[in-house]
Amino acid sequence: MQTKTLGELAQYVDGKIIGNPGIVIKSASTLERAGEGDISFLANIKYEKQMQKTKASAVIVGREYTYTAGVPLLVAEDPYYAFMQILVLLHGHRKHKKVGVSPRASICDTAKIGADCQIHNFVTIEDDAKVGNGCILYPGVYIGAGAQVGNDCIIYPNVTIYDGCRIGNRVIIQANAVIGEDGFGFATHKGIHHKIPQVGIVIIEDDVEIGSCCAIERGTLGDTVIGQGSKLSDLVAIGHGARIGPHCLLVPQVGVAGSATLGHHCVIGGQVGIIGHINVGNCVMVGAKAGVINDVPDGKVLAGVPAIDAGTAKRAYSLIEDLPEMRKSIRDFEKRLAELEKPDKS
Amino acid sequence: MQTKTLGELAQYVDGKIIGNPGIVIKSASTLERAGEGDISFLANIKYEKQMQKTKASAVIVGREYTYTAGVPLLVAEDPYYAFMQILVLLHGHRKHKKVGVSPRASICDTAKIGADCQIHNFVTIEDDAKVGNGCILYPGVYIGAGAQVGNDCIIYPNVTIYDGCRIGNRVIIQANAVIGEDGFGFATHKGIHHKIPQVGIVIIEDDVEIGSCCAIERGTLGDTVIGQGSKLSDLVAIGHGARIGPHCLLVPQVGVAGSATLGHHCVIGGQVGIIGHINVGNCVMVGAKAGVINDVPDGKVLAGVPAIDAGTAKRAYSLIEDLPEMRKSIRDFEKRLAELEKPDKS
Amino acid sequence: MQTKTLGELAQYVDGKIIGNPGIVIKSASTLERAGEGDISFLANIKYEKQMQKTKASAVIVGREYTYTAGVPLLVAEDPYYAFMQILVLLHGHRKHKKVGVSPRASICDTAKIGADCQIHNFVTIEDDAKVGNGCILYPGVYIGAGAQVGNDCIIYPNVTIYDGCRIGNRVIIQANAVIGEDGFGFATHKGIHHKIPQVGIVIIEDDVEIGSCCAIERGTLGDTVIGQGSKLSDLVAIGHGARIGPHCLLVPQVGVAGSATLGHHCVIGGQVGIIGHINVGNCVMVGAKAGVINDVPDGKVLAGVPAIDAGTAKRAYSLIEDLPEMRKSIRDFEKRLAELEKPDKS
């Protein structure tokens, strides 16, 4: 952990200071928990009133924030990004122990391991697998035959990577995720489900992060692809042959069915389901719990089951609550109309 | 397995007997499967007609149950609790083999292991981790650097506990669950998602049980907390910085997003999603598949997406089925009103 | 990999050829990716226009398909099944390395291992467990005390099978799945959730496949059963005492709650939830994301939350989008009716 002055931090993130630039900052914390020497941040206006009570030595805020409750401010164009930069500077990312290549790992003779790798006990690397330079494989990791892992990857405990899959550079896979299990492919004939060999693989491009307990199926014939820089959170299911474009964010418990494609920079909310064989465009946002069942053009924001335009969905779904009242009105209208339609009314 | 008379069991659970107290009970079973020597129970009135056919030697029932179909009854104030007590008495909880500390486990020199622990083969305990007394760690368990496990915990195979996390006493973690993987935190800047160090930890308080394949993220700055006595079922996702109060029940596939808080004694149904940064009060019940998007006061019962009062939801959601009919009526009314509004009608 | 002529393949699958039977086929691929020597298939009419551009040497089609875009056709009664047969013929299923019984596995003396098994490093087989002939257990697999695995099973890395569970013949369990963890059973008494011993087991019948990161709870007293030939995809949760009939398909992220039963040949869509203690009949199909809360008769097709007839649901749910318009009409009608009902109107 490093110590910096507020002035040094402002310079580092190209921000401005309201207050004393000489204040010493030792670490970062939340507004609620911060104490002397901590820098905090306000990225969500919901927490603004915590500014009154915080004991932080300084707070990172956006340019639209002008009021100071006595606490020194570091004003940044993108306060959350500035906070990330400062957090990396002060705390750094996780440090990994240097363990070298453990003799208690199980590494086939035909596997190739790059330089500076940390291969823990109880790791298995099968025939003809390749692991690049600077990789960290935690205990219980399994790398199947012929699988390839690029440089500088971090693979946490008990991750399984099946045979032949290809992992790019700087990929992070959180514990207990599975890459490349057989796709759910069966030909049903006379009531029996016959297993279809899943000949494709999974390709994970550079800079991807995969969450814990994700399950990413290998393709039947084509490949399943997770595009460069995309991030998957925990318990996400990706079907065989699906292609997730670059720089997407998939939050927990999302399911993308087989052969669906997503463009770049999509943001998919929690527990969303995307059915198979559809094309979701670029920069599409899907609200939590939605069910996407049709092709989606670029830039759409969707919500609901079935997913529709999010603005429409917000109004429409909030009216479900009013259905009993609406039906009551309809029944009432029926009576009143019948009354009005009586011959003697005209 | 022990043998008891029905009279002894009644005394043990403070219940009353309708029938012969001398009947010998050897084990517990369902009404459907029970045979001679088995005690069964009726906690759900749905299964009442099985009382006619059961071959159980006795059945535990609640005080509201007066009818006996010839089978001896053990009447208890809380029949499900009495059943649990008797099941523990007759069958006990799982017995764990005494294996001591296996030489085939991988335990760093600086780790501390308490007395009477059973540490199986292929367990990893990293630097400065502490495991209390009487803990059982099954094969493939990973305890990260500096993590702390209290006394009398049972951690089933292939569970991963990341560095620094703190597990209380008498905690049970079912197989392949993950505690403390990195929170899903990225600062997106110019289209690139930059990883934010996740400096917080996960705190699991005493008497918690975590289901298989759960994924509980560590906090970004603050901690993720699972409160004392809470029970999580399988495949539950808890986001970074979420705080689950004590004595909550979260059933399978629930997702709680980051920084959400739940009070005590909440019961959250299957596949429910709770969005981030909201406060759910105490004793809140949420029906299966609901989506909670707003703060919830104490004692509320919710259902639906978005979640509303469960009673309202039950009526409202059941009317979705009638929407085609309702729209037909509206179109019909439009015509009839137009007809009535014609000048010659007035 | 084998090489066959198109004529040989047609004979193998009992199909007919439109084109040259002497064409040599080396492998199978998608319409999009196929090149010379590849056979492809058209099972989904959605991809028909790819027939124009494919470079495949032949395409498997159904009998209803008569048009040929110049590419030789193999016409089969069930083209997807024929494709499966040919894919197995040409590519085969995954080959598993012969590793014998590794000395680095941990196998209790009282465990019994059949002939021709491949037991990898870091596998654990506990007391009195039995593994049949021809089984493949990958690294990190845990077989609990007294558990039984039949013949010719493939169990991928880091799968946990708890004590006493029974796995049939030719069962495939994908990586990191869990079989037989404790059911979510607690008796809540005075605000405390007391753990109920889960005395039942999980029975997986012959020819079942279980996906990655599935969690199948053992029963409290009765057993949890996955019927013969059923296939579960990834991240599926099965509650304690549930019984899935034979030849069902459960796609990713399905949840079946405790004591629910499904008949044979049910197809359950992604992210569906089925509540506990209900009976779902035979040949029932449930659309993605549905919530089934009542008994279901044989042959029904359901969708929606709560699940209703799928045809009705399709019409009804698509009308949610129109709710704002419907309410506007209702408010408008109210005014117009009030106007019409004015005394001077009659």
Short mmCIF file of N, CA and C in Angstrom, two decimals, chain B residues 126-236:
data_model
loop_
_atom_site.label_atom_id
_atom_site.label_comp_id
_atom_site.label_asym_id
_atom_site.label_seq_id
_atom_site.Cartn_x
_atom_site.Cartn_y
_atom_site.Cartn_z
N GLU B 126 -3.90 -21.88 2.51
CA GLU B 126 -2.81 -20.97 2.12
C GLU B 126 -2.24 -20.22 3.33
N ASP B 127 -1.27 -19.36 3.06
CA ASP B 127 -0.54 -18.64 4.10
C ASP B 127 -1.46 -17.87 5.03
N ASP B 128 -1.15 -17.99 6.32
CA ASP B 128 -1.80 -17.18 7.34
C ASP B 128 -3.29 -17.45 7.48
N ALA B 129 -3.79 -18.47 6.81
CA ALA B 129 -5.19 -18.84 7.03
C ALA B 129 -5.32 -19.51 8.39
N LYS B 130 -6.50 -19.37 9.00
CA LYS B 130 -6.75 -20.01 10.29
C LYS B 130 -8.01 -20.88 10.20
N VAL B 131 -7.89 -22.09 10.67
CA VAL B 131 -9.05 -22.98 10.74
C VAL B 131 -9.23 -23.35 12.21
N GLY B 132 -10.42 -23.15 12.74
CA GLY B 132 -10.67 -23.37 14.16
C GLY B 132 -10.70 -24.85 14.53
N ASN B 133 -11.21 -25.13 15.71
CA ASN B 133 -11.27 -26.51 16.21
C ASN B 133 -12.43 -27.27 15.59
N GLY B 134 -12.23 -28.56 15.43
CA GLY B 134 -13.34 -29.43 15.07
C GLY B 134 -13.89 -29.22 13.68
N CYS B 135 -13.09 -28.66 12.79
CA CYS B 135 -13.58 -28.41 11.42
C CYS B 135 -13.32 -29.62 10.53
N ILE B 136 -14.19 -29.77 9.55
CA ILE B 136 -14.05 -30.85 8.57
C ILE B 136 -13.94 -30.22 7.20
N LEU B 137 -12.81 -30.45 6.56
CA LEU B 137 -12.58 -29.90 5.22
C LEU B 137 -12.41 -31.07 4.25
N TYR B 138 -13.35 -31.20 3.34
CA TYR B 138 -13.36 -32.32 2.40
C TYR B 138 -12.41 -32.07 1.23
N PRO B 139 -12.13 -33.12 0.44
CA PRO B 139 -11.17 -32.99 -0.66
C PRO B 139 -11.52 -31.86 -1.62
N GLY B 140 -10.49 -31.20 -2.08
CA GLY B 140 -10.67 -30.15 -3.07
C GLY B 140 -11.04 -28.81 -2.49
N VAL B 141 -11.18 -28.73 -1.16
CA VAL B 141 -11.49 -27.43 -0.54
C VAL B 141 -10.26 -26.54 -0.62
N TYR B 142 -10.49 -25.28 -0.93
CA TYR B 142 -9.41 -24.29 -1.00
C TYR B 142 -9.71 -23.16 -0.02
N ILE B 143 -8.75 -22.93 0.89
CA ILE B 143 -8.87 -21.83 1.86
C ILE B 143 -7.77 -20.84 1.53
N GLY B 144 -8.17 -19.65 1.05
CA GLY B 144 -7.19 -18.67 0.58
C GLY B 144 -6.37 -18.04 1.70
N ALA B 145 -5.34 -17.31 1.29
CA ALA B 145 -4.42 -16.69 2.24
C ALA B 145 -5.16 -15.77 3.21
N GLY B 146 -4.88 -15.94 4.48
CA GLY B 146 -5.44 -15.06 5.49
C GLY B 146 -6.91 -15.27 5.78
N ALA B 147 -7.53 -16.24 5.13
CA ALA B 147 -8.95 -16.51 5.42
C ALA B 147 -9.07 -17.15 6.80
N GLN B 148 -10.21 -16.93 7.44
CA GLN B 148 -10.43 -17.49 8.76
C GLN B 148 -11.70 -18.32 8.78
N VAL B 149 -11.58 -19.52 9.31
CA VAL B 149 -12.74 -20.40 9.48
C VAL B 149 -12.87 -20.67 10.98
N GLY B 150 -14.08 -20.49 11.52
CA GLY B 150 -14.30 -20.66 12.96
C GLY B 150 -14.26 -22.12 13.39
N ASN B 151 -14.92 -22.43 14.49
CA ASN B 151 -14.94 -23.79 15.02
C ASN B 151 -16.11 -24.59 14.45
N ASP B 152 -15.89 -25.91 14.37
CA ASP B 152 -16.98 -26.84 14.06
C ASP B 152 -17.67 -26.56 12.72
N CYS B 153 -16.91 -26.12 11.77
CA CYS B 153 -17.46 -25.91 10.43
C CYS B 153 -17.32 -27.18 9.58
N ILE B 154 -18.25 -27.35 8.66
CA ILE B 154 -18.17 -28.47 7.72
C ILE B 154 -18.12 -27.87 6.31
N ILE B 155 -17.05 -28.15 5.62
CA ILE B 155 -16.89 -27.59 4.27
C ILE B 155 -16.73 -28.76 3.30
N TYR B 156 -17.72 -28.91 2.44
CA TYR B 156 -17.81 -30.08 1.56
C TYR B 156 -16.88 -29.93 0.34
N PRO B 157 -16.75 -31.00 -0.46
CA PRO B 157 -15.72 -31.01 -1.50
C PRO B 157 -15.79 -29.84 -2.48
N ASN B 158 -14.59 -29.45 -2.91
CA ASN B 158 -14.43 -28.50 -4.01
C ASN B 158 -15.00 -27.11 -3.74
N VAL B 159 -15.16 -26.77 -2.46
CA VAL B 159 -15.54 -25.40 -2.10
C VAL B 159 -14.30 -24.52 -2.17
N THR B 160 -14.48 -23.32 -2.71
CA THR B 160 -13.39 -22.34 -2.78
C THR B 160 -13.71 -21.16 -1.86
N ILE B 161 -12.81 -20.88 -0.93
CA ILE B 161 -12.94 -19.68 -0.08
C ILE B 161 -11.74 -18.80 -0.38
N TYR B 162 -12.01 -17.60 -0.90
CA TYR B 162 -10.93 -16.71 -1.32
C TYR B 162 -10.23 -16.09 -0.10
N ASP B 163 -9.11 -15.49 -0.40
CA ASP B 163 -8.25 -14.84 0.59
C ASP B 163 -8.98 -13.85 1.46
N GLY B 164 -8.70 -13.92 2.72
CA GLY B 164 -9.16 -12.90 3.66
C GLY B 164 -10.59 -13.05 4.16
N CYS B 165 -11.37 -13.95 3.58
CA CYS B 165 -12.77 -14.06 4.00
C CYS B 165 -12.86 -14.65 5.41
N ARG B 166 -13.96 -14.34 6.09
CA ARG B 166 -14.10 -14.79 7.47
C ARG B 166 -15.38 -15.60 7.63
N ILE B 167 -15.20 -16.85 8.06
CA ILE B 167 -16.31 -17.77 8.23
C ILE B 167 -16.49 -18.01 9.72
N GLY B 168 -17.71 -17.91 10.22
CA GLY B 168 -17.97 -18.04 11.65
C GLY B 168 -17.91 -19.48 12.15
N ASN B 169 -18.59 -19.73 13.26
CA ASN B 169 -18.63 -21.06 13.87
C ASN B 169 -19.84 -21.85 13.37
N ARG B 170 -19.66 -23.15 13.33
CA ARG B 170 -20.76 -24.06 12.96
C ARG B 170 -21.36 -23.72 11.59
N VAL B 171 -20.56 -23.21 10.72
CA VAL B 171 -21.01 -22.91 9.36
C VAL B 171 -20.88 -24.18 8.50
N ILE B 172 -21.89 -24.42 7.66
CA ILE B 172 -21.85 -25.54 6.73
C ILE B 172 -21.84 -24.98 5.31
N ILE B 173 -20.89 -25.42 4.51
CA ILE B 173 -20.84 -24.98 3.11
C ILE B 173 -20.89 -26.21 2.23
N GLN B 174 -21.95 -26.32 1.44
CA GLN B 174 -22.13 -27.49 0.58
C GLN B 174 -21.16 -27.43 -0.62
N ALA B 175 -21.02 -28.56 -1.25
CA ALA B 175 -19.99 -28.75 -2.28
C ALA B 175 -20.03 -27.70 -3.40
N ASN B 176 -18.83 -27.34 -3.86
CA ASN B 176 -18.64 -26.51 -5.04
C ASN B 176 -19.17 -25.08 -4.92
N ALA B 177 -19.46 -24.65 -3.70
CA ALA B 177 -19.81 -23.23 -3.51
C ALA B 177 -18.54 -22.40 -3.52
N VAL B 178 -18.70 -21.12 -3.81
CA VAL B 178 -17.57 -20.19 -3.85
C VAL B 178 -17.87 -18.99 -2.95
N ILE B 179 -16.93 -18.70 -2.09
CA ILE B 179 -17.08 -17.57 -1.16
C ILE B 179 -15.97 -16.57 -1.44
N GLY B 180 -16.34 -15.37 -1.82
CA GLY B 180 -15.34 -14.31 -1.89
C GLY B 180 -14.66 -14.09 -3.22
N GLU B 181 -15.25 -14.62 -4.31
CA GLU B 181 -14.68 -14.27 -5.62
C GLU B 181 -14.82 -12.75 -5.80
N ASP B 182 -14.09 -12.23 -6.79
CA ASP B 182 -14.11 -10.78 -6.99
C ASP B 182 -15.52 -10.30 -7.33
N GLY B 183 -15.92 -9.21 -6.72
CA GLY B 183 -17.17 -8.56 -7.09
C GLY B 183 -17.10 -8.11 -8.55
N PHE B 184 -18.29 -7.99 -9.14
CA PHE B 184 -18.38 -7.61 -10.56
C PHE B 184 -18.26 -6.10 -10.64
N GLY B 185 -17.03 -5.60 -10.53
CA GLY B 185 -16.83 -4.15 -10.46
C GLY B 185 -15.87 -3.68 -11.53
N PHE B 186 -16.38 -2.87 -12.44
CA PHE B 186 -15.58 -2.35 -13.54
C PHE B 186 -15.91 -0.88 -13.72
N ALA B 187 -14.89 -0.08 -13.99
CA ALA B 187 -15.12 1.31 -14.37
C ALA B 187 -14.98 1.37 -15.88
N THR B 188 -16.07 1.70 -16.54
CA THR B 188 -16.05 1.73 -18.01
C THR B 188 -15.61 3.10 -18.47
N HIS B 189 -14.53 3.14 -19.22
CA HIS B 189 -13.96 4.41 -19.66
C HIS B 189 -13.58 4.26 -21.11
N LYS B 190 -14.15 5.10 -21.94
CA LYS B 190 -13.92 5.03 -23.39
C LYS B 190 -14.14 3.63 -23.94
N GLY B 191 -15.19 2.99 -23.48
CA GLY B 191 -15.59 1.70 -24.04
C GLY B 191 -14.86 0.48 -23.50
N ILE B 192 -13.90 0.72 -22.60
CA ILE B 192 -13.14 -0.39 -22.02
C ILE B 192 -13.57 -0.55 -20.55
N HIS B 193 -13.78 -1.79 -20.13
CA HIS B 193 -14.17 -2.05 -18.75
C HIS B 193 -12.91 -2.33 -17.92
N HIS B 194 -12.57 -1.38 -17.04
CA HIS B 194 -11.36 -1.51 -16.22
C HIS B 194 -11.71 -2.14 -14.88
N LYS B 195 -10.97 -3.18 -14.53
CA LYS B 195 -11.26 -3.92 -13.30
C LYS B 195 -10.95 -3.08 -12.07
N ILE B 196 -11.90 -3.03 -11.16
CA ILE B 196 -11.72 -2.33 -9.88
C ILE B 196 -11.29 -3.36 -8.84
N PRO B 197 -10.15 -3.12 -8.18
CA PRO B 197 -9.73 -4.07 -7.14
C PRO B 197 -10.86 -4.24 -6.12
N GLN B 198 -11.10 -5.47 -5.73
CA GLN B 198 -12.17 -5.74 -4.77
C GLN B 198 -11.50 -5.97 -3.42
N VAL B 199 -11.46 -4.88 -2.66
CA VAL B 199 -10.65 -4.82 -1.45
C VAL B 199 -11.40 -5.40 -0.24
N GLY B 200 -12.71 -5.44 -0.33
CA GLY B 200 -13.51 -5.97 0.77
C GLY B 200 -13.43 -7.49 0.85
N ILE B 201 -14.14 -8.05 1.82
CA ILE B 201 -14.15 -9.51 1.99
C ILE B 201 -15.60 -9.99 2.08
N VAL B 202 -15.75 -11.29 2.32
CA VAL B 202 -17.06 -11.84 2.68
C VAL B 202 -16.99 -12.27 4.14
N ILE B 203 -18.01 -11.89 4.89
CA ILE B 203 -18.13 -12.35 6.28
C ILE B 203 -19.35 -13.25 6.38
N ILE B 204 -19.11 -14.50 6.76
CA ILE B 204 -20.21 -15.44 6.97
C ILE B 204 -20.32 -15.63 8.48
N GLU B 205 -21.43 -15.23 9.04
CA GLU B 205 -21.57 -15.30 10.50
C GLU B 205 -21.89 -16.73 10.97
N ASP B 206 -22.01 -16.89 12.27
CA ASP B 206 -22.21 -18.22 12.86
C ASP B 206 -23.50 -18.89 12.35
N ASP B 207 -23.44 -20.21 12.29
CA ASP B 207 -24.63 -21.03 12.04
C ASP B 207 -25.28 -20.82 10.68
N VAL B 208 -24.51 -20.29 9.77
CA VAL B 208 -25.01 -20.11 8.40
C VAL B 208 -24.81 -21.42 7.63
N GLU B 209 -25.72 -21.71 6.69
CA GLU B 209 -25.47 -22.79 5.74
C GLU B 209 -25.55 -22.21 4.33
N ILE B 210 -24.59 -22.59 3.50
CA ILE B 210 -24.50 -22.11 2.11
C ILE B 210 -24.65 -23.32 1.20
N GLY B 211 -25.52 -23.21 0.19
CA GLY B 211 -25.80 -24.34 -0.70
C GLY B 211 -24.74 -24.55 -1.76
N SER B 212 -24.89 -25.64 -2.48
CA SER B 212 -23.95 -25.99 -3.55
C SER B 212 -23.99 -24.95 -4.68
N CYS B 213 -22.82 -24.70 -5.24
CA CYS B 213 -22.70 -23.83 -6.40
C CYS B 213 -23.22 -22.42 -6.16
N CYS B 214 -23.26 -21.99 -4.89
CA CYS B 214 -23.52 -20.58 -4.63
C CYS B 214 -22.27 -19.78 -4.96
N ALA B 215 -22.48 -18.51 -5.28
CA ALA B 215 -21.35 -17.62 -5.58
C ALA B 215 -21.57 -16.32 -4.81
N ILE B 216 -20.72 -16.07 -3.83
CA ILE B 216 -20.87 -14.90 -2.96
C ILE B 216 -19.67 -13.99 -3.16
N GLU B 217 -19.94 -12.85 -3.78
CA GLU B 217 -18.85 -11.94 -4.14
C GLU B 217 -18.30 -11.18 -2.92
N ARG B 218 -17.01 -10.94 -2.91
CA ARG B 218 -16.40 -10.07 -1.91
C ARG B 218 -16.78 -8.62 -2.23
N GLY B 219 -16.72 -7.75 -1.24
CA GLY B 219 -17.07 -6.35 -1.44
C GLY B 219 -15.97 -5.58 -2.14
N THR B 220 -16.35 -4.45 -2.74
CA THR B 220 -15.35 -3.59 -3.37
C THR B 220 -14.52 -2.92 -2.27
N LEU B 221 -15.20 -2.22 -1.38
CA LEU B 221 -14.52 -1.57 -0.26
C LEU B 221 -15.09 -2.08 1.06
N GLY B 222 -16.42 -2.07 1.15
CA GLY B 222 -17.08 -2.65 2.32
C GLY B 222 -17.10 -4.16 2.18
N ASP B 223 -17.79 -4.83 3.08
CA ASP B 223 -17.82 -6.29 3.07
C ASP B 223 -19.20 -6.80 2.66
N THR B 224 -19.22 -7.99 2.16
CA THR B 224 -20.46 -8.71 1.91
C THR B 224 -20.71 -9.55 3.16
N VAL B 225 -21.94 -9.50 3.69
CA VAL B 225 -22.21 -10.17 4.97
C VAL B 225 -23.41 -11.11 4.84
N ILE B 226 -23.24 -12.34 5.33
CA ILE B 226 -24.37 -13.26 5.46
C ILE B 226 -24.60 -13.43 6.96
N GLY B 227 -25.77 -12.96 7.42
CA GLY B 227 -26.03 -12.83 8.85
C GLY B 227 -26.22 -14.16 9.57
N GLN B 228 -26.07 -14.11 10.84
CA GLN B 228 -26.09 -15.29 11.71
C GLN B 228 -27.35 -16.12 11.51
N GLY B 229 -27.16 -17.40 11.30
CA GLY B 229 -28.30 -18.32 11.22
C GLY B 229 -29.02 -18.32 9.89
N SER B 230 -28.58 -17.51 8.95
CA SER B 230 -29.24 -17.51 7.63
C SER B 230 -28.84 -18.75 6.84
N LYS B 231 -29.75 -19.18 5.97
CA LYS B 231 -29.52 -20.38 5.19
C LYS B 231 -29.73 -20.04 3.71
N LEU B 232 -28.74 -20.33 2.91
CA LEU B 232 -28.84 -20.13 1.47
C LEU B 232 -28.87 -21.50 0.80
N SER B 233 -29.81 -21.68 -0.11
CA SER B 233 -29.87 -22.93 -0.84
C SER B 233 -28.92 -22.88 -2.05
N ASP B 234 -29.10 -23.73 -3.01
CA ASP B 234 -28.14 -23.91 -4.10
C ASP B 234 -28.23 -22.79 -5.14
N LEU B 235 -27.11 -22.55 -5.80
CA LEU B 235 -27.04 -21.68 -6.97
C LEU B 235 -27.53 -20.26 -6.71
N VAL B 236 -27.29 -19.78 -5.49
CA VAL B 236 -27.66 -18.42 -5.13
C VAL B 236 -26.47 -17.50 -5.42
#
